Structure formats: C-alpha cells, structure tokens
Short mmCIF file of C-alpha atoms and ligand atoms in Angstrom, two decimals:
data_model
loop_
_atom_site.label_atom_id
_atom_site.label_comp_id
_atom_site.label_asym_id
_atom_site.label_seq_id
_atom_site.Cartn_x
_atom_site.Cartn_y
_atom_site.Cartn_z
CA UNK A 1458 81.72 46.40 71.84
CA UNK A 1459 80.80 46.68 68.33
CA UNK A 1460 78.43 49.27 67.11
CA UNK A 1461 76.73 51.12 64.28
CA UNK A 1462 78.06 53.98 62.54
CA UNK A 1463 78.37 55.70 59.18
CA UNK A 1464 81.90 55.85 57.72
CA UNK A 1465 84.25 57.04 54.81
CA UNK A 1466 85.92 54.21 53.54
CA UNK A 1467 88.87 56.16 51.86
CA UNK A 1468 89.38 59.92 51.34
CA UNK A 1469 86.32 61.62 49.20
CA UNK A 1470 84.92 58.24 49.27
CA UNK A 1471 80.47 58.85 50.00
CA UNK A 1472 79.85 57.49 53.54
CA UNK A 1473 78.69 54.74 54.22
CA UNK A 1474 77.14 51.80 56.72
CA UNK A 1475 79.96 50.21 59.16
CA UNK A 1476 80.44 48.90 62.32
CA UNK A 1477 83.44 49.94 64.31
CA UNK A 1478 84.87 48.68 67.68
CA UNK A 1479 84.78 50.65 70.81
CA UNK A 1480 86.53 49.92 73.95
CA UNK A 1481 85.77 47.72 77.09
CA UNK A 1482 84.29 50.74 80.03
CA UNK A 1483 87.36 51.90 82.20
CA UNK A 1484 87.66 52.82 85.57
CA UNK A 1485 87.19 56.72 84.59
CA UNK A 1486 84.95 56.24 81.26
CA UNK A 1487 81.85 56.98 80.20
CA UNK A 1488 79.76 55.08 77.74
CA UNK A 1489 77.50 57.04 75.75
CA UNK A 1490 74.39 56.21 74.00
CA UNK A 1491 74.60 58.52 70.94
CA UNK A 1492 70.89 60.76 69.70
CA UNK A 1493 72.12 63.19 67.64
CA UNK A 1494 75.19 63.77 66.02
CA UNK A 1495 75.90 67.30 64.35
CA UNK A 1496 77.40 67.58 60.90
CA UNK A 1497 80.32 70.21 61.02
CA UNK A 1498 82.35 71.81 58.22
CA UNK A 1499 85.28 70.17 59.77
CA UNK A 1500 84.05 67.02 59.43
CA UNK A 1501 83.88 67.25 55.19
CA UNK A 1502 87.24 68.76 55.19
CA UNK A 1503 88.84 66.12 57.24
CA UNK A 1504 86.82 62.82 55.69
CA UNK A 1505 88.14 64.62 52.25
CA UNK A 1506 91.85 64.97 53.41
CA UNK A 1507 91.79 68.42 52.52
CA UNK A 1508 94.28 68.40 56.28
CA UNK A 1509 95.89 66.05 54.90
CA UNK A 1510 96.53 62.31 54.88
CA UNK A 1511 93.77 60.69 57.67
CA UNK A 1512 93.56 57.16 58.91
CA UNK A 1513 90.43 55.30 57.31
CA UNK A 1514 87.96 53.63 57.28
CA UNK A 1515 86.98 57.30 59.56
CA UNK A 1516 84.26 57.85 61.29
CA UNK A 1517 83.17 61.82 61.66
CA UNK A 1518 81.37 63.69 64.17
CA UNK A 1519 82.63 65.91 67.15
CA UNK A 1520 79.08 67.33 67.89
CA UNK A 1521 77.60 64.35 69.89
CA UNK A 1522 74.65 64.40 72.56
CA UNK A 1523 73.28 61.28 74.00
CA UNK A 1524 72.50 59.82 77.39
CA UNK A 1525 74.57 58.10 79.76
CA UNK A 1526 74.32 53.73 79.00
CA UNK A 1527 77.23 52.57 81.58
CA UNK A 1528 79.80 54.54 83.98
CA UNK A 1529 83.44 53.40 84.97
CA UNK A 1530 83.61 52.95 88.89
CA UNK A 1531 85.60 55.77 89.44
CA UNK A 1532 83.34 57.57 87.78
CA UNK A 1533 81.35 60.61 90.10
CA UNK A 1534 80.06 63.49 87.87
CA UNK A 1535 78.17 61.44 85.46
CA UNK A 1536 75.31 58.64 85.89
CA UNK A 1537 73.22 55.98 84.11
CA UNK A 1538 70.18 58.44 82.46
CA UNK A 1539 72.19 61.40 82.43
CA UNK A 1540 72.15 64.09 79.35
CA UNK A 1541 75.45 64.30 78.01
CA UNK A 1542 77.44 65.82 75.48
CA UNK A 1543 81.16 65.10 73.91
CA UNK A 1544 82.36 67.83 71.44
CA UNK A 1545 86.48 68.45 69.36
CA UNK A 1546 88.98 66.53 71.99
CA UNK A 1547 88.26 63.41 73.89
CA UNK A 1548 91.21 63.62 75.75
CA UNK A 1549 94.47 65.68 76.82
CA UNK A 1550 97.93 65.36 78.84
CA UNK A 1551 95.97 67.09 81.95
CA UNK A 1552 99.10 67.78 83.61
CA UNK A 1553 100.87 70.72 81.23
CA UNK A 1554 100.14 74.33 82.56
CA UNK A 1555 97.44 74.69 79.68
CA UNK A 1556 95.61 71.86 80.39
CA UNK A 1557 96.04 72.69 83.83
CA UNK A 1558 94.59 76.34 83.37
CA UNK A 1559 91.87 74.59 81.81
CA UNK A 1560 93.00 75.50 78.13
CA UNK A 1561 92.88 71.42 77.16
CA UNK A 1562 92.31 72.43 73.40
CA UNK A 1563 95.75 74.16 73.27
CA UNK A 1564 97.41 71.10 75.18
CA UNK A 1565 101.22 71.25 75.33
CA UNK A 1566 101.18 67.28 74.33
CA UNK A 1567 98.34 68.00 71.68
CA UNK A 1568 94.55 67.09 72.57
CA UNK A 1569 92.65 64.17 71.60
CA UNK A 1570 90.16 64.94 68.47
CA UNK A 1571 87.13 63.45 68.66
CA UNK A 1572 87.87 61.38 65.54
CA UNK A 1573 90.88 60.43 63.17
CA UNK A 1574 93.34 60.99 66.47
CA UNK A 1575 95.24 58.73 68.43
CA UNK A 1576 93.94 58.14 71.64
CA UNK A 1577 96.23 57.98 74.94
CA UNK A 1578 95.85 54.43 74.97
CA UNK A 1579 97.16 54.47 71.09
CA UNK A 1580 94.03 53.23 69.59
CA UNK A 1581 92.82 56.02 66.46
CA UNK A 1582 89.78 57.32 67.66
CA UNK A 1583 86.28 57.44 65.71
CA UNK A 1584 83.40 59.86 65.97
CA UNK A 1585 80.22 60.66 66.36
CA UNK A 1586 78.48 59.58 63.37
CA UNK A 1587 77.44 56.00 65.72
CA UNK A 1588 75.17 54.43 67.97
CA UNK A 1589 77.68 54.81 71.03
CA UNK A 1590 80.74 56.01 71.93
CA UNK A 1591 83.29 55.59 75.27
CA UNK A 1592 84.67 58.72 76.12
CA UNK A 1593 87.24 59.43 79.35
CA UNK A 1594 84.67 61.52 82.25
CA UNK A 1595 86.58 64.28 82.29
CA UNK A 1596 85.81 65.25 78.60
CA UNK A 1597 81.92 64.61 78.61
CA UNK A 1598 79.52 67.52 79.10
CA UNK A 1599 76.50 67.69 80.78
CA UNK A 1600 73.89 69.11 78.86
CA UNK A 1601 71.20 70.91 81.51
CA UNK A 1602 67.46 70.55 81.02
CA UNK A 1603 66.15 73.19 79.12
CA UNK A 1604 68.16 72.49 76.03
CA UNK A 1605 66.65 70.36 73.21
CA UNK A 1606 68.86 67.49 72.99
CA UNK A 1607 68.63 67.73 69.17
CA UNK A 1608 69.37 71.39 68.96
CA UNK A 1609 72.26 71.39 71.55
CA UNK A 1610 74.31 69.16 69.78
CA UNK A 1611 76.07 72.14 67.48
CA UNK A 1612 76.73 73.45 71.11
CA UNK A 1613 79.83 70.88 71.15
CA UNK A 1614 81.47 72.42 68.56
CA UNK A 1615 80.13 75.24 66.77
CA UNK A 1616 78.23 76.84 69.80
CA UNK A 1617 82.06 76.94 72.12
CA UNK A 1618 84.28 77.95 69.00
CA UNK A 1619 81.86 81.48 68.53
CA UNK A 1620 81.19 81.28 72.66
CA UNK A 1621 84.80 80.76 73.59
CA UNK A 1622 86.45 84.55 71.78
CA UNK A 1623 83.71 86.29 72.70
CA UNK A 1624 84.11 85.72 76.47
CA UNK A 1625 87.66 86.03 76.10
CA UNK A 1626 87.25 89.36 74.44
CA UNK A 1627 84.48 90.71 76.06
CA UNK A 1628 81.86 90.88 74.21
CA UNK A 1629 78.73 92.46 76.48
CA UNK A 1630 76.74 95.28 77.15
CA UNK A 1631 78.19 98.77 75.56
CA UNK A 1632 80.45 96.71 72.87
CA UNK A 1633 79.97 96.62 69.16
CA UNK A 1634 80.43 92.93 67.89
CA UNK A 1635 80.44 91.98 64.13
CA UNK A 1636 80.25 88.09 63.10
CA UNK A 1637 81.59 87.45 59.54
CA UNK A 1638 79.49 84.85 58.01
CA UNK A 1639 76.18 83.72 58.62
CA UNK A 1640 76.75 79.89 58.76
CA UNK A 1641 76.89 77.16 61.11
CA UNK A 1642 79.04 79.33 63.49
CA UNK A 1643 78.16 83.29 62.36
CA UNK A 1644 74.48 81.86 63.09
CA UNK A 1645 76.05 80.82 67.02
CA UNK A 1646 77.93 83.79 67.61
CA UNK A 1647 74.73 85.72 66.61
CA UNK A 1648 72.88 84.02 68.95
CA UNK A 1649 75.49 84.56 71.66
CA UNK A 1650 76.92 87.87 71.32
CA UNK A 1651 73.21 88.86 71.45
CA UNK A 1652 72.50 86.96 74.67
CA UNK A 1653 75.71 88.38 75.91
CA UNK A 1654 74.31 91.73 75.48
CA UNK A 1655 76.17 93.11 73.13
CA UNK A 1656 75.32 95.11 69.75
CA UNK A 1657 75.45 93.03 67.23
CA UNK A 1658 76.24 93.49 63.25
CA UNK A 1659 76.19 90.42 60.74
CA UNK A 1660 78.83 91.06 57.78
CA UNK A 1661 77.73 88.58 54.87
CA UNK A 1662 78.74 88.87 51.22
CA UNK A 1663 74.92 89.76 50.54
CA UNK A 1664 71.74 90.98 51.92
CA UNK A 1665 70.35 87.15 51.15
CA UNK A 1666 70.01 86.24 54.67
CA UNK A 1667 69.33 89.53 56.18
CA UNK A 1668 66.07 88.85 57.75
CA UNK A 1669 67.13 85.59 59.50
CA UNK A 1670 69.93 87.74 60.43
CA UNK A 1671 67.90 89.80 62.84
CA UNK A 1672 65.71 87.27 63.88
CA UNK A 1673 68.42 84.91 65.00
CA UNK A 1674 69.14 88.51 67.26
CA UNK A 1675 71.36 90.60 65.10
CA UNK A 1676 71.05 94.61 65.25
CA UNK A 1677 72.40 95.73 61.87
CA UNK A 1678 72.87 93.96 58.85
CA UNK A 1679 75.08 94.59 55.86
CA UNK A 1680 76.76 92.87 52.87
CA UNK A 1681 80.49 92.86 52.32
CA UNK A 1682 80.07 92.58 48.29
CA UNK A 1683 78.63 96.50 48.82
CA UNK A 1684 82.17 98.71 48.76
CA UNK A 1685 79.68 101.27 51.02
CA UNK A 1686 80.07 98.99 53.67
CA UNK A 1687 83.40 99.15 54.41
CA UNK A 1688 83.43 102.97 54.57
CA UNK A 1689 80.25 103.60 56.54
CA UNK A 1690 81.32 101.15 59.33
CA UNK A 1691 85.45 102.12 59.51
CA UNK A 1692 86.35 102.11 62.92
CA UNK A 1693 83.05 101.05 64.46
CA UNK A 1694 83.64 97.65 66.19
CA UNK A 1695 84.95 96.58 69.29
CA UNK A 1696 85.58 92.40 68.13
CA UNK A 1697 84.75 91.24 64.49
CA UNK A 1698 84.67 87.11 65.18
CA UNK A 1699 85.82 85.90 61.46
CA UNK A 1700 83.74 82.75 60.98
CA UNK A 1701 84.10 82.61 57.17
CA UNK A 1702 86.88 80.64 56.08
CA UNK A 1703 87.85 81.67 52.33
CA UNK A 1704 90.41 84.19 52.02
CA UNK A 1705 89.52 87.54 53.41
CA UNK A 1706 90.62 90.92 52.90
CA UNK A 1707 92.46 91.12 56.28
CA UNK A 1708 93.17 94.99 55.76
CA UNK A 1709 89.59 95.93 55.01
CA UNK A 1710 88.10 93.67 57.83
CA UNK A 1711 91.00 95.49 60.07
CA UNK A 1712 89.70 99.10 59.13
CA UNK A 1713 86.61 98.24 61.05
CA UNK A 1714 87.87 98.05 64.16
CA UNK A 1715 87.94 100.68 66.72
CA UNK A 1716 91.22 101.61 68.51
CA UNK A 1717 91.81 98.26 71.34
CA UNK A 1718 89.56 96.43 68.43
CA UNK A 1719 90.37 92.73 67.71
CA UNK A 1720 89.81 90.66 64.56
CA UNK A 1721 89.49 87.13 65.45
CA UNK A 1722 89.56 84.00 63.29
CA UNK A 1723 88.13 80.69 64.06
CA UNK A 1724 88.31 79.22 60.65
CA UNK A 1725 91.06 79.32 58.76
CA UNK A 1726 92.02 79.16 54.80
CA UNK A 1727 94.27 76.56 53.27
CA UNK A 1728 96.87 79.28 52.48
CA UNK A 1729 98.67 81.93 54.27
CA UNK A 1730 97.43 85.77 54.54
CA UNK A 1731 98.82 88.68 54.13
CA UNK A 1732 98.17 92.23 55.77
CA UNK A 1733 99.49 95.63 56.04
CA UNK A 1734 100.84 96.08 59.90
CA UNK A 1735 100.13 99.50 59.27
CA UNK A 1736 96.43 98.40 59.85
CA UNK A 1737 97.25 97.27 62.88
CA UNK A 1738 99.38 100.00 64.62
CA UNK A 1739 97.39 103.02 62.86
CA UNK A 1740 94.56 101.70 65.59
CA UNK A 1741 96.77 99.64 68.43
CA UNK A 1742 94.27 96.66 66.84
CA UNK A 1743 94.95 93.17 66.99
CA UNK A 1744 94.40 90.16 64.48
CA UNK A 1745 93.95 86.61 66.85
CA UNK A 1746 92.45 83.20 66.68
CA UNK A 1747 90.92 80.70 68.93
CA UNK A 1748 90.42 77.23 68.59
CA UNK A 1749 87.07 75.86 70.38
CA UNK A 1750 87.15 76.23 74.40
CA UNK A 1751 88.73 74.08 77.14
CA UNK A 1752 86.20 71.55 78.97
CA UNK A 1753 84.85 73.99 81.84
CA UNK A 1754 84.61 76.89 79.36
CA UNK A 1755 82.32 74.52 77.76
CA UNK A 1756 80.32 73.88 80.84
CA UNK A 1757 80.02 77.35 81.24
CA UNK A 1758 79.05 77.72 77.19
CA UNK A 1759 75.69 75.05 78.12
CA UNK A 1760 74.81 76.21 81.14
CA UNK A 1761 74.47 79.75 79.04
CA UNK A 1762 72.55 78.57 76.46
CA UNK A 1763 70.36 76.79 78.50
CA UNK A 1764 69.63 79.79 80.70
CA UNK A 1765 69.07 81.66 77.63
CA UNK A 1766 67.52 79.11 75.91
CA UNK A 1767 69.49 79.12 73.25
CA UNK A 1768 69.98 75.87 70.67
CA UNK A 1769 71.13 76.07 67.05
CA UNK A 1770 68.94 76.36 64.18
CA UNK A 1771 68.71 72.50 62.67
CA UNK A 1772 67.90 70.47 60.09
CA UNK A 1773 67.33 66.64 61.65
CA UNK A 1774 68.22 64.12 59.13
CA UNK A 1775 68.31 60.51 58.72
CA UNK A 1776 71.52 58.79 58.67
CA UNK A 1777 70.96 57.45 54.73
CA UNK A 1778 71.18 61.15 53.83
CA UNK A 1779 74.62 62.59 55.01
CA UNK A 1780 76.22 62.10 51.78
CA UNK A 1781 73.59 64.37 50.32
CA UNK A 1782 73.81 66.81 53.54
CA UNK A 1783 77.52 67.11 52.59
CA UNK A 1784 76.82 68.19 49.61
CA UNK A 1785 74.43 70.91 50.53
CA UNK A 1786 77.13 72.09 53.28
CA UNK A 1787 79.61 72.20 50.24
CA UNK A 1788 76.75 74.77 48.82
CA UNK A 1789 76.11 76.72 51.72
CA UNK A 1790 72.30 75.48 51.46
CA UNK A 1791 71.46 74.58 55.65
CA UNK A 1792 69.97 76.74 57.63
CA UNK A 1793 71.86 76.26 59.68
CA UNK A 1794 73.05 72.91 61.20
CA UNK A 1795 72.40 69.31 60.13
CA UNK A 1796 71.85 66.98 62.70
CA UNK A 1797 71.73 62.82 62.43
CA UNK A 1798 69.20 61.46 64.10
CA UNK A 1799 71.35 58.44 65.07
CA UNK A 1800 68.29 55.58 65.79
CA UNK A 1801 68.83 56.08 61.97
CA UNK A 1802 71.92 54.72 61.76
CA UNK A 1803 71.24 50.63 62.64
ZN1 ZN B 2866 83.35 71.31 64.22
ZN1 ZN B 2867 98.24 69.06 78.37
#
C-alpha cells in the first residue's frame, strides 16, 4: 500500500512531500488511518542525525492518533471505527523478562521505534508524519472517548515519558514534585503531577511563562536564572522530573531534594555529566532516568487523562508548515505541542 507522508530526504534536509510503502495487513496487525500526528523534539534531533547516522529518505512521527481502517484476523482488541493511538516502539521481543513485566521500552532485544528502526520483519520502519500506518495489535492504544483526538496525540509520547516516573516514583497527595522545563513535556508532567494530586513547583530559567505555569495546574513558580531559588527551596522536593535537556547543574538540582528525594531525567544532553556523590549521600538521594512507559503503562496513562480530562496544549498545523514548526521548536516558540493535521498531507 502506498501512501502519503512528509519526509526528510537526507539529514538536515527541509521535509518534504513523499509517498512511502507500507505493508500488506497481517494476521495480528492493525491498519491505521492517521488524524493527527504530534511533532516531538525527538523527531528534529533524529531527522538532523544529531543520534547519529539514520536511514533516509525518514519519515518522523511517534505521536500518532487515528482510527482503525482494516484489522488482521487474529486481531481481538481493536476494530474497524475504533480510536487509536501508536506512540515510541512499534514492536518488541515480547518474550525477555522486561517485555514480559511489561517494560517493552527497555526490551532485552531492543524495541521497535516508531520510525528510522528496523522492524522484526527487517523492513526500516517510517512514522507518523502519513496518511496511514500498519502497526502489530499489541502496540496500538486505544484512546477512550473523552479525549480530543487532536489533543491526545502528545499523549503517545510526551504525555507517558512525564506520566511513566511519576507513577513509578510516587508522585500523589502529600508529595512535593518539581518539573524542570516548561515545554512539550514540563507542560505534561504539570498537567499530571497535578491530577495526581501532588504539589506541584515549575523550575524554568525565567518567570516568562509563569502564569501559564499555574494555569496548566502548577502551585509555585520560580526561575532557575534567580541564585535565590536554589537556596529558598534546598531540600524541599520529594521527585524533581528533569525535562530540560541542555546541560544542568546536577549538584544544584540535587540540593533540592529532600532526604529519599529523586532527580529524574527524561531527556538527555549530547555529553556526559558530572556530579559530586557527596550530593547524593549527604541526603540518601538518587539521580535516575526513564525512557517513555511500556504498552499497558500507557493504557493506564489514557485512561488517566481521559478521566481527568486532560489533553496537551496544541498548536494544529497543516502539513506544508512543519519545516517552519521545526524551526519554532528549535526556538522554544509553541505553546506547547504542534500537531499535523494529516488530511493535510495528500
Ligand atoms: Zn517524542
Ligand atoms: Zn523483549
């Protein structure tokens, strides 16, 4: 089946109209009729090679929603009309003990990304950033009524990377949660952490985006270019999630955390860090990362945000301006998710 989708041509190369190939419908696929497509960070780093050498011509996009077009025969949990979603990995080993625990991103084998990967079957796979996609059951979402289809489609990615470490470190009623960075994902993990029930501090380099800071459900505000800052709030959190992904001063983010605290990362720079361990045993603290959320986890992360009614913030654009959303990414100027209307793209 060939079908419509936007393209880089070569690394750092403006995208651009294609048509790429998708597979005949197995037994346990799904094929997907593609509405929105998000546009994540990852995506410019990756058409750019910035993670080095990727196969091309590449099609981005691992924050897809759509409706159902055609099921496999073997297929049982999705059908013809449903509301579905298909976010970082398209595909796994399923029989290691983390895929088995139902930790697919952290597959002993290596998952399937959603684009510029080589799918079990060896084909390279291509994204979102199309008119359809086939996708293996097991890795589509359903995405509940209640969520705007448009909205939900930052769910896939940056909705389960902020939704994922805060479940896993317990982010709720009585704890004090700072997000780093009030971007794609800080705007998520605001929006989450909130919902979760816990307190909820924004730490962004300035006071700029203070008031959509609290409206988005933050408690406290405060900007990490004051020095103040880092003094008045030593030792107050329970979890700072680290969604900023320049170099960081790992000790001062550290001195923040209360005794048990944890600093996680889900972004990551291009070069190593360094800290002081003393910052870590003066406090029994802990520095971590996580890496999206396995498939059920992700379940779990839409059925939340539909009970809480809780989509991103988006911008919907037409498919002839990516190159230009790219750009504005590159400036920090969305508030705070583009989205491709994909009827766009044809
Ligand atoms: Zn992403
Ligand atoms: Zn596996």
């Amino acid at each position: 089946m060939r079908v419509h989708a936007y393209a880089a041509p070569a690394a750092a190369e403006p995208l651009a109209p294609t048509v790429v190939e998708r597979r005949a419908v197995g037994p346990n696929d799904v094929l997907i009729e593609i509405k929105y497509a998000g546009i994540c960070h990852s995506d410019i780093h990756t058409v750019n090679g910035d993670w080095g050498p990727q196969p091309y011509p590449l099609v981005p996009g691992h924050e897809i929603v759509g409706v159902v077009a055609e099921v496999g025969p073997a297929v049982t949990r999705h059908r013809v009309g449903d509301r579905v979603g298909v976010g970082c990995m398209v595909n796994s080993c399923g029989r290691c003990a983390n895929c088995r625990a139902g930790d697919e991103q952290y597959c002993l084998e290596g998952m399937v990304p959603t684009y510029a990967g080589t799918d079990r079957d060896g084909t390279i796979t291509q994204g979102g950033y199309s008119t359809h996609v086939v996708v293996d059951a097991g890795f589509v979402l359903s995405v509940p009524e209640g969520l705007d289809l448009a909205a939900a489609a930052p769910l896939l990615c940056a909705g389960i990377t902020t939704y994922s470490p805060l479940r896993h470190w317990g982010a709720g009623p009585g704890k004090k949660v700072a997000v780093v960075g009030l971007g794609g994902l800080g705007h998520m993990a605001v929006k989450i952490a909130h919902a979760m029930g816990a307190e909820v501090t924004v730490l962004s380099q300035s006071l700029k985006k203070q008031e959509d800071g609290l409206r988005l459900g933050a408690d406290h505000y405060y900007a990490t270019g004051d020095p103040d800052t880092f003094e008045r709030l030593a030792g107050r959190f329970d979890l700072i999630v680290n969604t900023v992904s320049a170099r960081i001063d790992v000790d001062a983010y550290l001195g923040l955390l209360a005794v048990d605290g944890t600093l996680v990362n889900v972004g990551a720079p291009a070069e190593p860090l360094s800290l002081n361990v003393f910052s870590l045993i003066s406090a029994r603290r802990s520095y971590a990362g996580s890496m999206i959320g396995g498939i059920a986890e992700t379940q779990e992360m839409l059925d939340f945000c539909a009970e809480h009614r809780l989509g991103a913030d988006i911008e919907l654009i037409s498919a002839d301006r990516i190159n230009e959303a790219y750009e504005r990414v590159l400036a920090s100027d969305v508030r705070y998710r583009f989205v491709i209307d994909t009827a766009t793209l044809g």
